[in-house]
PDB file of C-alpha atoms in Angstrom:
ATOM      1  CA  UNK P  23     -29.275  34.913 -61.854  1.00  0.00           C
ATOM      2  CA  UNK P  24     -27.845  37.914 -59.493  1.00  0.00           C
ATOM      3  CA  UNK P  25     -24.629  35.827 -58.722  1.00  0.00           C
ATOM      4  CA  UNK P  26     -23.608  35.006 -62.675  1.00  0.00           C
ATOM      5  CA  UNK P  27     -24.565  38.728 -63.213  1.00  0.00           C
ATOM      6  CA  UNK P  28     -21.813  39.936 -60.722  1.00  0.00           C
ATOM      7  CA  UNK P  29     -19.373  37.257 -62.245  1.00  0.00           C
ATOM      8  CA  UNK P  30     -19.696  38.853 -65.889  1.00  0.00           C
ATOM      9  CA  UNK P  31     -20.279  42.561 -64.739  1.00  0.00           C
ATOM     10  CA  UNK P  32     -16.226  43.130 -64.600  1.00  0.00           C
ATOM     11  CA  UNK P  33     -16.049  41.564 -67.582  1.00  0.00           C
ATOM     12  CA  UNK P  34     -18.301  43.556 -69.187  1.00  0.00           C
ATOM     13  CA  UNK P  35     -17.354  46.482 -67.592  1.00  0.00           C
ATOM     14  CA  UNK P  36     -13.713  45.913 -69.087  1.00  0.00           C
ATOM     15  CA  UNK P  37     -14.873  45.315 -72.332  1.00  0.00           C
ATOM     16  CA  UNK P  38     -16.248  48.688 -72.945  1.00  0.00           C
ATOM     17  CA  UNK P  39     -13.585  50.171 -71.652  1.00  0.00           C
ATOM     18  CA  UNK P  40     -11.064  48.886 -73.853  1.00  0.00           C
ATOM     19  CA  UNK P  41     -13.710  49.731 -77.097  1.00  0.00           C
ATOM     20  CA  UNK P  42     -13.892  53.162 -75.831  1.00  0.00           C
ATOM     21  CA  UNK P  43     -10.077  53.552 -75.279  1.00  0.00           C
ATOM     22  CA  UNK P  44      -9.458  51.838 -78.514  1.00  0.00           C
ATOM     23  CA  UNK P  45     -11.976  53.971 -80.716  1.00  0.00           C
ATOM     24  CA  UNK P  46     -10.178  57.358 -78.816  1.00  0.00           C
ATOM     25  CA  UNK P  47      -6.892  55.755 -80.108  1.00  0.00           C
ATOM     26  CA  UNK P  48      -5.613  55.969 -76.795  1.00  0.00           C
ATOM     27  CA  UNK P  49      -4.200  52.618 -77.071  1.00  0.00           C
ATOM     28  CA  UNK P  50      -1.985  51.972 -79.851  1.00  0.00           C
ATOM     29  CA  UNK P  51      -2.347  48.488 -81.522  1.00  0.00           C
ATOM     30  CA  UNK P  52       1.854  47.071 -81.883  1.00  0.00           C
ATOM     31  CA  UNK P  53       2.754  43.362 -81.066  1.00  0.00           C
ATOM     32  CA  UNK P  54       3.522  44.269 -77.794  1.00  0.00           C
ATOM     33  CA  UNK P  55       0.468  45.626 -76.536  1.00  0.00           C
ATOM     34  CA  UNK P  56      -1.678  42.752 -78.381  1.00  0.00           C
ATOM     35  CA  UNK P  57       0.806  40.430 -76.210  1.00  0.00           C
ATOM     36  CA  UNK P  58       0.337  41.597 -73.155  1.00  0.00           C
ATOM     37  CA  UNK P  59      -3.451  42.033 -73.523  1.00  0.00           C
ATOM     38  CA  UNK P  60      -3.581  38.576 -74.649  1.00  0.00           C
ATOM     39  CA  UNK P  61      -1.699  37.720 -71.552  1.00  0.00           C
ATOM     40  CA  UNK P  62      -3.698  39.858 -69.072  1.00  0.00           C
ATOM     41  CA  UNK P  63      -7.133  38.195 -70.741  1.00  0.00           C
ATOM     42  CA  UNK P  64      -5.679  34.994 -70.018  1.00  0.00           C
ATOM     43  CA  UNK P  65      -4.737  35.521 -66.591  1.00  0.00           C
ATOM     44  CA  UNK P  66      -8.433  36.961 -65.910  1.00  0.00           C
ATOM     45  CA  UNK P  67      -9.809  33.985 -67.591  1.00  0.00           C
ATOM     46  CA  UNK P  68      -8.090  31.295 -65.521  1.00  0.00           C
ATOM     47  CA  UNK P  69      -8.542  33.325 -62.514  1.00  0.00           C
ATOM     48  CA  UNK P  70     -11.819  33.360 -62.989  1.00  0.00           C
ATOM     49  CA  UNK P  71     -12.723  30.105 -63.969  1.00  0.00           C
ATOM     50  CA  UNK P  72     -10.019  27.930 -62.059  1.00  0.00           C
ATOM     51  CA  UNK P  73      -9.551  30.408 -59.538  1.00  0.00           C
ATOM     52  CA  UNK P  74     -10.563  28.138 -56.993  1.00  0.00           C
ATOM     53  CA  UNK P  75      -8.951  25.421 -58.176  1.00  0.00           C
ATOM     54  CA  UNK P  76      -5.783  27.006 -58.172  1.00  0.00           C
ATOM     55  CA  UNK P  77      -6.175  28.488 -54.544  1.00  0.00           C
ATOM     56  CA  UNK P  78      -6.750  25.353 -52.975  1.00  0.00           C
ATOM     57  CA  UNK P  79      -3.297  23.435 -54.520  1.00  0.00           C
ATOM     58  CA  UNK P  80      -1.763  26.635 -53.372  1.00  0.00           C
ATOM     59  CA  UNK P  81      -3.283  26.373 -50.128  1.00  0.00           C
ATOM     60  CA  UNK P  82      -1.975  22.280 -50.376  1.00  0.00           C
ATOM     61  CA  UNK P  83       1.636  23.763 -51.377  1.00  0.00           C
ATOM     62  CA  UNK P  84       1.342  26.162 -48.507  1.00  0.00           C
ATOM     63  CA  UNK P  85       0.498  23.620 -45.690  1.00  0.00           C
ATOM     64  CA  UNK P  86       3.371  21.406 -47.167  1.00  0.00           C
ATOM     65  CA  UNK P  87       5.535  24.327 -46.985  1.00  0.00           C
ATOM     66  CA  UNK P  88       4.893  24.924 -43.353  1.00  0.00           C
ATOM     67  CA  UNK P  89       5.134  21.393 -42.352  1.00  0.00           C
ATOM     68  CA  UNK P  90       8.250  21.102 -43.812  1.00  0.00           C
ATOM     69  CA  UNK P  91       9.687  24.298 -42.159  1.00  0.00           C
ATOM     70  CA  UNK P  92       8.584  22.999 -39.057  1.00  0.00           C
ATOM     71  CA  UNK P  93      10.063  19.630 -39.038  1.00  0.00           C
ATOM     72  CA  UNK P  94      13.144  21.730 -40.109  1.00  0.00           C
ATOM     73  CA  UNK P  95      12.979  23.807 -37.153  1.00  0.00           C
ATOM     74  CA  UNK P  96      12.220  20.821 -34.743  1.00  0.00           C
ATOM     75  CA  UNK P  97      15.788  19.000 -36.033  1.00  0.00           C
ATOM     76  CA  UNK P  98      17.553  22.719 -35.985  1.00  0.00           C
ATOM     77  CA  UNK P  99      16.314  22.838 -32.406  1.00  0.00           C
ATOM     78  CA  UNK P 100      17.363  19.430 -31.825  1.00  0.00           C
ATOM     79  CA  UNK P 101      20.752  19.545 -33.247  1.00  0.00           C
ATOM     80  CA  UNK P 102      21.034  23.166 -31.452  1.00  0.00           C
ATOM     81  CA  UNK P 103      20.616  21.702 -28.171  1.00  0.00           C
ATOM     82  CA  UNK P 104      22.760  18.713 -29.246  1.00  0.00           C
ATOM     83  CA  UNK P 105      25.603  21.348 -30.086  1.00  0.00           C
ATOM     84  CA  UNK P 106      25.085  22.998 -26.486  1.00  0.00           C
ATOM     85  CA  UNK P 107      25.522  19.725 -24.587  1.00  0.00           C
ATOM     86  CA  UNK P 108      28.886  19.008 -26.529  1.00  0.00           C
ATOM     87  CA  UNK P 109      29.849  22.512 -26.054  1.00  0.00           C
ATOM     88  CA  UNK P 110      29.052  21.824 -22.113  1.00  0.00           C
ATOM     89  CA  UNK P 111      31.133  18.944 -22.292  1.00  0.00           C
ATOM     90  CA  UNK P 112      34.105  20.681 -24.135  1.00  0.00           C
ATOM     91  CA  UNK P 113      34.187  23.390 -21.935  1.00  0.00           C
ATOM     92  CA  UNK P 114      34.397  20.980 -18.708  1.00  0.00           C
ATOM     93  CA  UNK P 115      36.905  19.471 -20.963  1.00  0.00           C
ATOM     94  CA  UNK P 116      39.557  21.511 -19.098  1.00  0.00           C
ATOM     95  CA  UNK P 117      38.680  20.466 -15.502  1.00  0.00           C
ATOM     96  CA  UNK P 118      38.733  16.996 -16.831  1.00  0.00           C
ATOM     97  CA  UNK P 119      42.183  17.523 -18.013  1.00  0.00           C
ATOM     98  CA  UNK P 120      43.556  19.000 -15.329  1.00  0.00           C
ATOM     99  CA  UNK P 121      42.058  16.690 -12.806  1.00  0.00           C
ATOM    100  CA  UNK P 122      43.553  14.179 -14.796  1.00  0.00           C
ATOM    101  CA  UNK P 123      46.370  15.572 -14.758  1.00  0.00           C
ATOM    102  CA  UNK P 124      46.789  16.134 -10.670  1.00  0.00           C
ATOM    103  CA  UNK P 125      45.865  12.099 -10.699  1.00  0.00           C
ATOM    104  CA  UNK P 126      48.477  10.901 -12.677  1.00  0.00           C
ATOM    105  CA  UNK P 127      51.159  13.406 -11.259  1.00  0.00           C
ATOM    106  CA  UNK P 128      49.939  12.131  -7.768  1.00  0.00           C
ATOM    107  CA  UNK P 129      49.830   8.214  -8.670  1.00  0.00           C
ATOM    108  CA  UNK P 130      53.714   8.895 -10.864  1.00  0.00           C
ATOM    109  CA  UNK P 131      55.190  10.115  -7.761  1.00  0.00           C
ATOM    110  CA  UNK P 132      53.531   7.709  -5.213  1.00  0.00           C
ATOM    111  CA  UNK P 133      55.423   4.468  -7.778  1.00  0.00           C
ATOM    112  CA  UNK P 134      58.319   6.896  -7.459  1.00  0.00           C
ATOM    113  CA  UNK P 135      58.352   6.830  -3.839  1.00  0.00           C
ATOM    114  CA  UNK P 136      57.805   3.316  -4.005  1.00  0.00           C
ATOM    115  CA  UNK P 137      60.117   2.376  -6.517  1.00  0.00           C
ATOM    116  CA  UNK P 138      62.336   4.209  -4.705  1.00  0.00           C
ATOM    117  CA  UNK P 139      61.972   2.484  -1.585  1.00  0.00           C
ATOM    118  CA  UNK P 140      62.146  -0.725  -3.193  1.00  0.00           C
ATOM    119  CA  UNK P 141      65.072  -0.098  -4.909  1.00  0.00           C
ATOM    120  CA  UNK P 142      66.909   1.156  -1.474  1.00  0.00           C
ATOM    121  CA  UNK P 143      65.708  -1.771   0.054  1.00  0.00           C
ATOM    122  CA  UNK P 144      67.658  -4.107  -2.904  1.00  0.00           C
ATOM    123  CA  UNK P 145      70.706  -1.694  -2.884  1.00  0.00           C
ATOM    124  CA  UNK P 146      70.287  -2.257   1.019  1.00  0.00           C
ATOM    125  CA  UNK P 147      70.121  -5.917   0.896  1.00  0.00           C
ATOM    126  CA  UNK P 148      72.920  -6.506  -1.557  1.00  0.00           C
ATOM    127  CA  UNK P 149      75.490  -4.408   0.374  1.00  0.00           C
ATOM    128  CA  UNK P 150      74.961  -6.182   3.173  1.00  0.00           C
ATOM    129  CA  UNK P 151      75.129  -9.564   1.249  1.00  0.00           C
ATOM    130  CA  UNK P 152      78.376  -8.268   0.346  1.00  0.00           C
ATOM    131  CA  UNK P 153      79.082  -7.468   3.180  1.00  0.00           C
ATOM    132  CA  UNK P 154      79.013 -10.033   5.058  1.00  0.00           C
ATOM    133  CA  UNK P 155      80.450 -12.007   1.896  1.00  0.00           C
ATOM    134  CA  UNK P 156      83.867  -9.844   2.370  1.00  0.00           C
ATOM    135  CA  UNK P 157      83.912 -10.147   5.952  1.00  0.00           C
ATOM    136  CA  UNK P 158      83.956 -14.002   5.377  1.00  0.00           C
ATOM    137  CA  UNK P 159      86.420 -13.440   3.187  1.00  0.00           C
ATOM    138  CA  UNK P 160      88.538 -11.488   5.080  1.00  0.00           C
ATOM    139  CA  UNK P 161      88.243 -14.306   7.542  1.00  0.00           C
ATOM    140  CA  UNK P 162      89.070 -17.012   5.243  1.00  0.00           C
ATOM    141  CA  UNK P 163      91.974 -14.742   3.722  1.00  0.00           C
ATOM    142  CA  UNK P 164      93.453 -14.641   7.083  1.00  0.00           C
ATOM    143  CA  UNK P 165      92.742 -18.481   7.847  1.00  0.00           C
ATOM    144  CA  UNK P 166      94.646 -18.865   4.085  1.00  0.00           C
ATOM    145  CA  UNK P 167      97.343 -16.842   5.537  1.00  0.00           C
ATOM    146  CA  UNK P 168      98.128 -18.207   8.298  1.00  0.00           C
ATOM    147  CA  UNK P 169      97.802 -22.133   6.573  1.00  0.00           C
ATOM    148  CA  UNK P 170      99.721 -20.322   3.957  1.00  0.00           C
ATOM    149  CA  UNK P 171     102.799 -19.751   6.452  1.00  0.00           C
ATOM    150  CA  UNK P 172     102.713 -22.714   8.119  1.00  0.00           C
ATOM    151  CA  UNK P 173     102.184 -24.784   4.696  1.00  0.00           C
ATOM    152  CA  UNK P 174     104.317 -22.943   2.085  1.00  0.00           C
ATOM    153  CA  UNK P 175     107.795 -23.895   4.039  1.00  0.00           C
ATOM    154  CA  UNK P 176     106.326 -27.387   4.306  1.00  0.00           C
ATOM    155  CA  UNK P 177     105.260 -28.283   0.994  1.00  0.00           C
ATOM    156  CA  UNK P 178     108.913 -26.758  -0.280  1.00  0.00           C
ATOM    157  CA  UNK P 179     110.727 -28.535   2.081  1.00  0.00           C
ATOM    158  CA  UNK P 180     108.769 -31.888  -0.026  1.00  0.00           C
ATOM    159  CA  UNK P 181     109.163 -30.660  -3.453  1.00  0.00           C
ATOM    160  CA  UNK P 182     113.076 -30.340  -2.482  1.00  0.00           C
ATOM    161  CA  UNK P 183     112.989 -34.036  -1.461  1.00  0.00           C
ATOM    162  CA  UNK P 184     111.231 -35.095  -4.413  1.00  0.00           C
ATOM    163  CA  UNK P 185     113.445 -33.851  -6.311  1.00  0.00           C
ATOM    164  CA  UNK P 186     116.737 -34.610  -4.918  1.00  0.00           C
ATOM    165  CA  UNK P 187     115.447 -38.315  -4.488  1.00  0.00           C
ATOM    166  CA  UNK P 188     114.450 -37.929  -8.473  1.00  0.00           C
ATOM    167  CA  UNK P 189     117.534 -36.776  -9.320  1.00  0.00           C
ATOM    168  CA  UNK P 190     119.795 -39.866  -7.176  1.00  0.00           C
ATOM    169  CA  UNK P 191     117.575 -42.431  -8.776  1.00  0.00           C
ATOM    170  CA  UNK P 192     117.809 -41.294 -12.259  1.00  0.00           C
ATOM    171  CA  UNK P 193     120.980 -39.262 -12.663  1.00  0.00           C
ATOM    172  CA  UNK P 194     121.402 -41.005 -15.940  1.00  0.00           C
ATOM    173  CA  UNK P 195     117.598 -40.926 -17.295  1.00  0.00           C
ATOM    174  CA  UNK P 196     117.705 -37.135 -16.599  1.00  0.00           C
ATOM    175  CA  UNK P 197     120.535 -37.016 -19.126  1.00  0.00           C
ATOM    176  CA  UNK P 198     118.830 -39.060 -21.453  1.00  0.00           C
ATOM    177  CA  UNK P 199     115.873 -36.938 -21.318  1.00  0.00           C
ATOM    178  CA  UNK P 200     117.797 -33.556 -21.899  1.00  0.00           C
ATOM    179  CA  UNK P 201     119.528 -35.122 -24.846  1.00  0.00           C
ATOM    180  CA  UNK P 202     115.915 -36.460 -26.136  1.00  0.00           C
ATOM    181  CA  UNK P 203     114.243 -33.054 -25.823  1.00  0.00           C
ATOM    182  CA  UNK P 204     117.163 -31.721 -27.762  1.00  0.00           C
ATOM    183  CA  UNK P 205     116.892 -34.162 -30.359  1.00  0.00           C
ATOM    184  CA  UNK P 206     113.483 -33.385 -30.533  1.00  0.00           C
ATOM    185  CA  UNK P 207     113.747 -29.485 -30.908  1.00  0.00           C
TER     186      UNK P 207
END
């Protein structure tokens, strides 16, 4: 009996307070005031009587709330330390490029060189095919020369005959042939 009579001693308490406020006209009876005493009665009733009803889903909501905002923290801290190892890798980024840099600079002139080398080697080669092509020449131009003397004289000295014994032979068909082409033009 002790524990219901400390559960309705506030209540009765509060009761007589508000007669002997009311009957003092302390409290002035407008729509307002008969609002918000309804709502304060209410609020003291479901307290009272689903009080612990109420704590205990708030407790639930609470415990959801927290689990929540540590799963959120667990994927900030993830994605935080994600972040730092791409920001690692950025910042070596630079290295990276410049090393890159010294290897491609290093491997462009070594084909440089080479291509260079090569390409004296071909100019080399082709001079000297030439070379010796014009100094064969040279040879043969002096061979042709000297046929050239000794043949030239020669092969006039024949066309002369041939034409002398042409023109004995065929005095008259040379005459015919002149008047033909005329005849013809």
């Amino acid at each position: 009996m002790s524990s219901s009579n400390t559960k309705i001693t506030p209540f009765v308490f509060a009761f007589l307070a508000f007669c002997v406020i009311s009957s003092k006209h302390i409290i002035i009876y407008n729509e307002e005031i008969l609002v918000a005493l309804s709502f304060l009665f209410f609020v003291v009733f479901v307290s009272g009587y689903f009080g612990d009803t109420i704590k205990d889903s708030l407790d639930e909501i609470t415990i959801n709330i927290q689990s929540e905002l540590e799963n959120f923290l667990s994927v900030k801290t993830q994605c935080l330390y994600t972040l730092q190892a791409i920001h690692e890798k950025a910042s070596s980024l630079p290295t990276l490029i410049e090393n890159f840099d010294k290897f491609t600079k290093e491997s462009t002139n070594e084909k440089i060189k080479a291509s260079r080398k090569q390409l004296k080697n071909i100019i080399i080669e082709h001079t000297e095919s030439k070379l010796k092509n014009l100094s064969f020449a040279s040879t043969n131009d002096d061979f042709i020369s000297n046929i050239s003397r000794f043949l030239l004289p020669a092969l006039m000295i024949k066309k002369a005959k041939k034409r002398k014994d042409a023109v004995s032979t065929s005095g008259k068909s040379l005459k015919q042939k002149r008047k033909n082409t005329k005849k013809v033009f």
